[in-house]
Amino acid sequence: MSTTTDTPRSDGSAPAGTALEVRDLRVARTADGAEVLHGVSFAVAPGTILALVGESGSGKTTAGLAGLGHFRRGLRHTGGTVLVSEDGHAVDILELTEPERRRLRGGSISYVPQDPALSLNPAMRIGAQILEVLHVHGYGGSEQERRDRVAQVMQDVGMPHDEAALRKFPHQLSGGQQQRIGIAMAFACRPAVMVLDEPTTGLDVSTQALVLETVSELAARHDVAGVYITHDLAVVAQVAQQVAVMKSGELVEQGDCAQVLYRPRHPYTRKLLSAVPDLEGRRSIGDVDAITGDLPAVDAPLDAGGETGTADAPPQPDGAAEAPRPVSPSADAAAGGDLRGESRTVPGEVPATGQAHAGTVSTGNGAIPAGAGSADGPAGPGVTEGPDGTAGGGNASAPEAVLDARDLRLAYGAHQVLDGISLSLRPGESMMLLGESGSGKTTLARCLSGLIGSYEGEVRLDGRVLAPATRQRSVEERRRIQYVFQSPFSSLNPRRTVAESIEVPLRMNYSSTPAQRRQWVLDALDQVKLGREFADRRPGELSGGERQRVAIARALVNAPSVLICDEVTSALDVSVQASIVDLLRTLQIETGMAMLFVTHNIALARHISQRLAVLQRGKIVDMDDTAVVLEQPKHGYTRELIANVPSL
Amino acid sequence: MIARMIVKRLLISVVILLLVSLLVFFATLLLPGDPARAILGQQATPERLAALREQMGLNDPVWLRYLSWLGGLFIGDFGTSAATGGPVSELLGDRIGASLVLMVLAAVIAVPAGILVGTYSALRRGRGGDHTASGVTLVLAALPEFVIGIVLITLFSTTVFTLLPSVTMAPPGEQVWNYPSQLVLPVVTLALVVAPYIVRMMRATMIEVLDSGYVEMARLKGVPERQVILRHALPHALAPVAQVIAIQLAWLAGGIVVIEFLFRYPGMGQALVDAVANRDVQVVQAISMLIAALYVVVNLLADIVGILTNPKLRTEA
């Protein structure tokens, strides 16, 4: 492998021990002829894994699929060669006819898709799907031999291989199991190369650890070469020996894993690395610059505010002060008014208290409780005292928690989704709610916000019990709890402009004028660092990170006291995730709202939350200050989660 | 779970049929004219009219008449035809058979043709064949069925080519299928009316399925294209189309009225047109109920097919 690492592009002949070699590959769009891959070259040796790293749109999947001689609709091959080793001979797959190419696909070079839920045929039993690939390539001499092979690969990927397991349909398996079926299918014909396209994106850490282990083991034990496409550098460190970093269709850096990850030469690699959240909180992921052009200047305005304590400068919603926004005749008015008061006073105050905690809040640019391990312990409660105290007067009824849930229960049939959950959020506090898929974390978030109204138990806002469903809650109560959804691709109405989407919650307040609302919308856009020019665009024109900012602006525009973020970064690239986390933390400090950050990514803990609650099968098994949970986890499950986090 | 869903669909179907029977019965009550006078003619004496009304139960309260009519339906007694004086079931027996021949032939041609053309269109997306198929089906879908029928008659049985008969003229007592050439035009007309919707739906779902992850995965597994289409794409594309096919088949039951009238075809539709003209209330009720029942049954079948072909419903998760 070392022969092909450093200067892959120049030398002509393929080294003998190469399973896949891509030389000067160029791909262009058919529509306008624009090139999307500008001469990419890499090579993989048998038994090793090359990680192809880059963000969405960098062309890494296009490069990976070209390895199989496949170009998605709208793309065509314009130059370069792809040499695949077939029984020891290198064959240029792009020169072959379609039937010859099919012989290689799934046989000598196979593909593991990103989303197994979409890529397994939902109407075919999994055994039949694995068997099909063996059939097509004429593996083995008899049906029995092929069936034995199916059982064997199932075993190889750590799945049961009895008849009952093989007769299951994909929907009867969990996400991790589906992905292992995808790997089994790719591995069935003993290929020379496997192309794995983000196979663990969307899986939780324990499952991800299992899948990564399976992949490494298969590669090492059976001398299979792997091309592992990902945007997550922490995963790369776990699985790959070689790394190639892609940006906008070009390889910017390539080399041994140790060299690229620990002594990166290209600035882009360094930026990607700095965006990876780590459990220890040593890196401040808030430092990320706009890498993809996704964000116009994340940290510039923050610097000013965070350090000096005059945070009002750019993102302060002036509208809030001039015109009392949601006018409510009820008793809530006091609370609401005082909330708006918070959003003005807190920025001034919180950094002050924050600094007292040795940089937990206002460390460096990001205003993320990033480093300074020393002060982490007291930080959580300390910060929450700040806004509580400064909020002053009006909060007599709620000395403690702004949001308080007691003994929440919810069952679907016999399945107990929430099993007696109690938690409380203090004003200005950020809590991470951690759980794997199926743990009930989203259900809990939806119950708190009232989107699910069929729970038992009670949710209190400032000490007053809320009606279970949003429809029965008052406008004021709804305004004070806002929700940001997981996927910004589906939570924004594609036919509405950004401004129209953000304006929707403002319409709850009937006394505002269109001009006022427009002003508030523009202020909210400033707040999320998007800029006013985004107001009249539609979601289709925006990147994932920009869309999520719009969704956050929509939640913020009504100055909520509690913001519930449901897996808001899991659909986004690592570097975009960093900027969103950075933004949320900054906003939270500026406005003094409480935040519940629902996620499956424990590595974000120190970057976002003061307290951490771990949810398992509908129960909170661990809840304490973030540092305490991470350093002295009480529950076995928490320890397991922490152990499974990939790190650089 | 499946059994429960199917039983539920069955119960809903029964309720729908009951509602339809109410509608049909009370709607026909509103038809102008008097059945007794329709049977006896304009010269009947008041006494004979009164006697016949008494005999037919026309003086009973409306709800009693409804119930006895409904009860008759269950035992196959559709009442007495005012026009012929004989039982309705006897009058309709042959005609139902003749109509079914027409419908089944049209369906057997239109459904596979629609699926084939739709799949072809999807596979040739954006090319000449696809554009042609889209254009032709759009025109056909826009034309009313009698226009298509008249165009076909003009083309094939008048001045252009005189190949096929334009009307059905089977001697009484002989079955329609003994004269296959007379069936061609009505069947082709019906097929041309029904197929475009199937083509367009098939094209749309097929395109969606061809873009799906599992079809791409099948190709990347090295599966031959033919098997990709037949095994991975087609089954998924067919499920939504089955619903459209059901609606089209049910439409055939009603659409046949116009076609049969146009071609003078001795079927149910023709009988319905005649019965309405003759104020033959019992026949109108019977045919309306039959058409409604056909609608419900075909849709029920489509639902059941949908349930059975969905592995998520077949197996407990």
Short mmCIF file of C-alpha atoms in Angstrom, two decimals, chain B residues 26-299:
data_model
loop_
_atom_site.label_atom_id
_atom_site.label_comp_id
_atom_site.label_asym_id
_atom_site.label_seq_id
_atom_site.Cartn_x
_atom_site.Cartn_y
_atom_site.Cartn_z
CA PHE B 26 -85.58 6.41 -3.52
CA ALA B 27 -84.07 7.98 -6.60
CA THR B 28 -86.18 5.77 -8.84
CA LEU B 29 -89.25 6.73 -6.84
CA LEU B 30 -88.66 10.25 -8.08
CA LEU B 31 -88.78 9.15 -11.71
CA PRO B 32 -91.87 10.59 -13.35
CA GLY B 33 -94.54 8.16 -14.42
CA ASP B 34 -96.54 5.37 -12.92
CA PRO B 35 -95.37 1.78 -13.25
CA ALA B 36 -98.91 0.46 -13.36
CA ARG B 37 -99.80 2.78 -16.22
CA ALA B 38 -96.54 1.91 -17.94
CA ILE B 39 -97.58 -1.76 -17.92
CA LEU B 40 -101.19 -1.32 -18.86
CA GLY B 41 -100.81 1.51 -21.33
CA GLN B 42 -102.68 4.78 -21.79
CA GLN B 43 -106.06 3.17 -22.40
CA ALA B 44 -106.26 1.34 -19.06
CA THR B 45 -109.33 1.88 -16.92
CA PRO B 46 -108.96 3.36 -13.44
CA GLU B 47 -110.25 0.10 -11.91
CA ARG B 48 -107.65 -2.06 -13.59
CA LEU B 49 -104.93 0.45 -12.64
CA ALA B 50 -106.04 0.35 -9.00
CA ALA B 51 -106.15 -3.45 -9.03
CA LEU B 52 -102.67 -3.69 -10.51
CA ARG B 53 -101.31 -1.16 -8.04
CA GLU B 54 -102.74 -3.24 -5.23
CA GLN B 55 -101.22 -6.39 -6.75
CA MET B 56 -97.77 -4.78 -7.16
CA GLY B 57 -97.87 -3.41 -3.63
CA LEU B 58 -97.64 0.18 -4.86
CA ASN B 59 -100.12 1.28 -2.18
CA ASP B 60 -97.95 0.04 0.70
CA PRO B 61 -95.90 2.53 2.73
CA VAL B 62 -92.58 3.40 1.08
CA TRP B 63 -90.38 1.78 3.73
CA LEU B 64 -92.31 -1.50 3.43
CA ARG B 65 -91.82 -1.49 -0.32
CA TYR B 66 -88.12 -0.80 0.15
CA LEU B 67 -87.74 -3.69 2.58
CA SER B 68 -89.58 -6.17 0.40
CA TRP B 69 -87.55 -5.07 -2.62
CA LEU B 70 -84.34 -5.41 -0.62
CA GLY B 71 -85.40 -8.82 0.63
CA GLY B 72 -86.07 -9.86 -2.96
CA LEU B 73 -82.53 -8.88 -3.97
CA PHE B 74 -81.08 -11.38 -1.50
CA ILE B 75 -83.00 -14.28 -3.01
CA GLY B 76 -82.39 -13.20 -6.61
CA ASP B 77 -85.87 -11.80 -7.10
CA PHE B 78 -85.44 -8.47 -8.86
CA GLY B 79 -89.15 -7.92 -9.37
CA THR B 80 -91.25 -7.77 -12.50
CA SER B 81 -90.43 -5.84 -15.61
CA ALA B 82 -93.11 -3.39 -16.56
CA ALA B 83 -92.17 -3.60 -20.23
CA THR B 84 -92.20 -7.36 -20.73
CA GLY B 85 -94.32 -8.39 -17.78
CA GLY B 86 -91.84 -11.15 -17.02
CA PRO B 87 -89.35 -11.37 -14.13
CA VAL B 88 -86.44 -8.92 -14.36
CA SER B 89 -83.90 -11.68 -13.77
CA GLU B 90 -85.04 -13.50 -16.89
CA LEU B 91 -84.80 -10.34 -18.95
CA LEU B 92 -81.30 -9.57 -17.70
CA GLY B 93 -79.80 -13.07 -17.68
CA ASP B 94 -78.43 -13.10 -21.23
CA ARG B 95 -77.64 -9.43 -21.23
CA ILE B 96 -75.43 -9.65 -18.16
CA GLY B 97 -73.50 -12.41 -19.88
CA ALA B 98 -73.11 -10.35 -23.03
CA SER B 99 -71.90 -7.31 -21.08
CA LEU B 100 -69.46 -9.37 -19.06
CA VAL B 101 -67.96 -10.73 -22.30
CA LEU B 102 -67.39 -7.18 -23.46
CA MET B 103 -65.90 -6.02 -20.14
CA VAL B 104 -63.65 -9.01 -19.61
CA LEU B 105 -62.29 -8.83 -23.15
CA ALA B 106 -61.64 -5.10 -22.80
CA ALA B 107 -59.91 -5.62 -19.44
CA VAL B 108 -57.81 -8.52 -20.69
CA ILE B 109 -56.54 -6.33 -23.51
CA ALA B 110 -56.28 -2.98 -21.75
CA VAL B 111 -54.57 -4.00 -18.50
CA PRO B 112 -51.51 -5.83 -19.89
CA ALA B 113 -51.23 -3.34 -22.74
CA GLY B 114 -51.35 -0.44 -20.30
CA ILE B 115 -48.72 -1.98 -18.07
CA LEU B 116 -46.45 -2.79 -21.00
CA VAL B 117 -46.69 0.61 -22.63
CA GLY B 118 -46.30 2.39 -19.28
CA THR B 119 -43.19 0.38 -18.43
CA TYR B 120 -41.77 0.97 -21.90
CA SER B 121 -42.37 4.70 -21.53
CA ALA B 122 -40.64 4.77 -18.16
CA LEU B 123 -37.63 2.88 -19.49
CA ARG B 124 -37.33 5.22 -22.47
CA ARG B 125 -37.91 8.28 -20.34
CA GLY B 126 -37.38 11.51 -22.26
CA ARG B 127 -36.90 9.82 -25.63
CA GLY B 128 -39.10 9.64 -28.70
CA GLY B 129 -41.06 6.53 -27.74
CA ASP B 130 -41.92 8.00 -24.38
CA HIS B 131 -43.09 11.31 -25.86
CA THR B 132 -45.24 9.52 -28.43
CA ALA B 133 -46.85 7.30 -25.79
CA SER B 134 -47.48 10.29 -23.51
CA GLY B 135 -49.03 12.32 -26.32
CA VAL B 136 -51.29 9.56 -27.58
CA THR B 137 -52.53 8.58 -24.13
CA LEU B 138 -53.20 12.20 -23.27
CA VAL B 139 -55.37 12.63 -26.37
CA LEU B 140 -57.21 9.37 -25.74
CA ALA B 141 -57.80 10.24 -22.10
CA ALA B 142 -59.21 13.61 -23.12
CA LEU B 143 -61.72 12.19 -25.61
CA PRO B 144 -65.14 10.98 -24.43
CA GLU B 145 -65.77 7.30 -25.12
CA PHE B 146 -68.48 7.88 -27.72
CA VAL B 147 -66.13 10.08 -29.75
CA ILE B 148 -63.53 7.31 -29.81
CA GLY B 149 -66.28 4.88 -30.81
CA ILE B 150 -67.53 7.10 -33.61
CA VAL B 151 -64.01 7.69 -34.93
CA LEU B 152 -63.41 3.94 -34.98
CA ILE B 153 -66.72 3.33 -36.75
CA THR B 154 -65.87 5.96 -39.33
CA LEU B 155 -62.46 4.45 -39.88
CA PHE B 156 -63.28 0.78 -39.99
CA SER B 157 -66.87 0.34 -41.02
CA THR B 158 -67.81 3.19 -43.31
CA THR B 159 -66.00 4.91 -46.13
CA VAL B 160 -62.31 4.48 -45.20
CA PHE B 161 -62.06 0.74 -44.69
CA THR B 162 -65.14 -1.39 -44.63
CA LEU B 163 -63.75 -4.16 -42.51
CA LEU B 164 -65.90 -4.48 -39.47
CA PRO B 165 -69.60 -4.24 -38.69
CA SER B 166 -70.58 -1.09 -36.86
CA VAL B 167 -73.59 -2.55 -35.07
CA THR B 168 -74.30 -5.82 -33.37
CA MET B 169 -76.97 -7.83 -35.06
CA ALA B 170 -77.13 -11.23 -33.48
CA PRO B 171 -80.38 -13.05 -34.11
CA PRO B 172 -82.41 -13.35 -30.89
CA GLY B 173 -81.51 -16.41 -28.87
CA GLU B 174 -77.99 -16.62 -30.23
CA GLN B 175 -75.02 -15.64 -28.09
CA VAL B 176 -73.02 -12.55 -29.02
CA TRP B 177 -69.72 -14.38 -29.02
CA ASN B 178 -70.83 -16.45 -31.97
CA TYR B 179 -70.13 -13.36 -34.09
CA PRO B 180 -66.60 -12.32 -33.03
CA SER B 181 -66.19 -9.66 -35.71
CA GLN B 182 -69.08 -7.75 -34.18
CA LEU B 183 -67.26 -7.67 -30.84
CA VAL B 184 -64.08 -6.08 -32.17
CA LEU B 185 -65.10 -2.43 -32.30
CA PRO B 186 -66.88 -2.25 -28.93
CA VAL B 187 -64.03 -4.05 -27.20
CA VAL B 188 -61.33 -1.90 -28.83
CA THR B 189 -63.23 1.26 -27.95
CA LEU B 190 -63.53 0.24 -24.31
CA ALA B 191 -59.87 -0.78 -24.16
CA LEU B 192 -58.78 2.54 -25.67
CA VAL B 193 -60.81 4.41 -23.10
CA VAL B 194 -59.45 2.47 -20.13
CA ALA B 195 -55.81 1.94 -21.08
CA PRO B 196 -54.48 5.54 -21.11
CA TYR B 197 -54.94 5.99 -17.36
CA ILE B 198 -53.19 2.72 -16.69
CA VAL B 199 -50.33 3.73 -19.00
CA ARG B 200 -49.84 7.09 -17.34
CA MET B 201 -50.01 5.73 -13.81
CA MET B 202 -47.70 2.86 -14.67
CA ARG B 203 -45.19 5.24 -16.21
CA ALA B 204 -45.22 7.51 -13.15
CA THR B 205 -44.80 4.76 -10.55
CA MET B 206 -42.26 2.90 -12.67
CA ILE B 207 -40.10 6.01 -12.98
CA GLU B 208 -40.23 6.47 -9.24
CA VAL B 209 -39.28 2.85 -8.63
CA LEU B 210 -36.48 2.92 -11.21
CA ASP B 211 -34.93 5.81 -9.29
CA SER B 212 -35.17 3.97 -5.99
CA GLY B 213 -32.25 2.72 -3.96
CA TYR B 214 -33.08 -0.95 -4.33
CA VAL B 215 -33.15 -0.81 -8.12
CA GLU B 216 -29.78 0.94 -8.17
CA MET B 217 -28.54 -1.65 -5.68
CA ALA B 218 -29.78 -4.50 -7.87
CA ARG B 219 -27.88 -3.05 -10.82
CA LEU B 220 -24.78 -2.63 -8.69
CA LYS B 221 -25.10 -6.27 -7.67
CA GLY B 222 -24.66 -7.12 -11.33
CA VAL B 223 -28.22 -8.32 -11.83
CA PRO B 224 -29.12 -8.42 -15.55
CA GLU B 225 -31.36 -5.55 -16.63
CA ARG B 226 -34.29 -7.81 -17.49
CA GLN B 227 -34.28 -9.31 -14.03
CA VAL B 228 -33.88 -5.86 -12.46
CA ILE B 229 -37.08 -4.75 -14.16
CA LEU B 230 -39.12 -7.90 -13.67
CA ARG B 231 -38.06 -8.81 -10.18
CA HIS B 232 -37.08 -5.59 -8.46
CA ALA B 233 -38.95 -2.81 -10.19
CA LEU B 234 -42.22 -4.17 -11.57
CA PRO B 235 -43.72 -5.62 -8.37
CA HIS B 236 -43.31 -2.32 -6.57
CA ALA B 237 -44.59 -0.26 -9.45
CA LEU B 238 -47.68 -2.43 -9.81
CA ALA B 239 -49.14 -1.91 -6.35
CA PRO B 240 -50.35 1.67 -6.89
CA VAL B 241 -51.39 0.82 -10.44
CA ALA B 242 -53.65 -1.95 -9.12
CA GLN B 243 -55.83 0.74 -7.54
CA VAL B 244 -56.09 2.61 -10.83
CA ILE B 245 -56.91 -0.63 -12.65
CA ALA B 246 -59.68 -1.30 -10.15
CA ILE B 247 -61.19 2.12 -10.68
CA GLN B 248 -60.97 1.67 -14.44
CA LEU B 249 -62.61 -1.76 -14.33
CA ALA B 250 -65.37 -0.38 -12.17
CA TRP B 251 -65.73 2.47 -14.63
CA LEU B 252 -66.19 -0.11 -17.37
CA ALA B 253 -69.39 -1.22 -15.68
CA GLY B 254 -70.85 2.25 -16.16
CA GLY B 255 -69.02 3.21 -19.34
CA ILE B 256 -70.46 0.19 -21.07
CA VAL B 257 -73.87 1.90 -21.10
CA VAL B 258 -72.77 4.45 -23.67
CA ILE B 259 -70.73 1.99 -25.72
CA GLU B 260 -73.51 -0.56 -25.88
CA PHE B 261 -75.96 2.11 -26.94
CA LEU B 262 -73.55 3.28 -29.62
CA PHE B 263 -72.98 -0.18 -31.09
CA ARG B 264 -76.53 -1.42 -30.43
CA TYR B 265 -74.96 -4.17 -28.37
CA PRO B 266 -77.54 -6.31 -26.53
CA GLY B 267 -76.05 -5.92 -23.06
CA MET B 268 -76.93 -4.53 -19.67
CA GLY B 269 -76.22 -0.96 -20.65
CA GLN B 270 -78.57 -1.11 -23.56
CA ALA B 271 -81.19 -2.64 -21.27
CA LEU B 272 -80.72 0.24 -18.83
CA VAL B 273 -81.21 2.85 -21.53
CA ASP B 274 -84.33 1.09 -22.73
CA ALA B 275 -85.68 0.68 -19.21
CA VAL B 276 -85.27 4.35 -18.41
CA ALA B 277 -87.06 5.25 -21.63
CA ASN B 278 -89.90 2.83 -20.80
CA ARG B 279 -90.21 3.89 -17.14
CA ASP B 280 -89.39 0.29 -16.29
CA VAL B 281 -88.52 1.07 -12.68
CA GLN B 282 -87.74 -2.44 -11.49
CA VAL B 283 -85.22 -2.99 -14.30
CA VAL B 284 -83.55 0.36 -13.63
CA GLN B 285 -83.22 -0.53 -9.95
CA ALA B 286 -81.83 -3.96 -10.68
CA ILE B 287 -79.21 -2.75 -13.16
CA SER B 288 -78.18 0.14 -10.95
CA MET B 289 -77.65 -2.26 -8.08
CA LEU B 290 -75.65 -4.62 -10.27
CA ILE B 291 -73.35 -1.85 -11.47
CA ALA B 292 -72.90 -0.59 -7.91
CA ALA B 293 -72.12 -4.09 -6.68
CA LEU B 294 -69.55 -4.50 -9.43
CA TYR B 295 -67.88 -1.24 -8.39
CA VAL B 296 -67.72 -2.31 -4.78
CA VAL B 297 -66.47 -5.82 -5.54
CA VAL B 298 -63.72 -4.67 -7.89
CA ASN B 299 -62.50 -2.08 -5.41
#
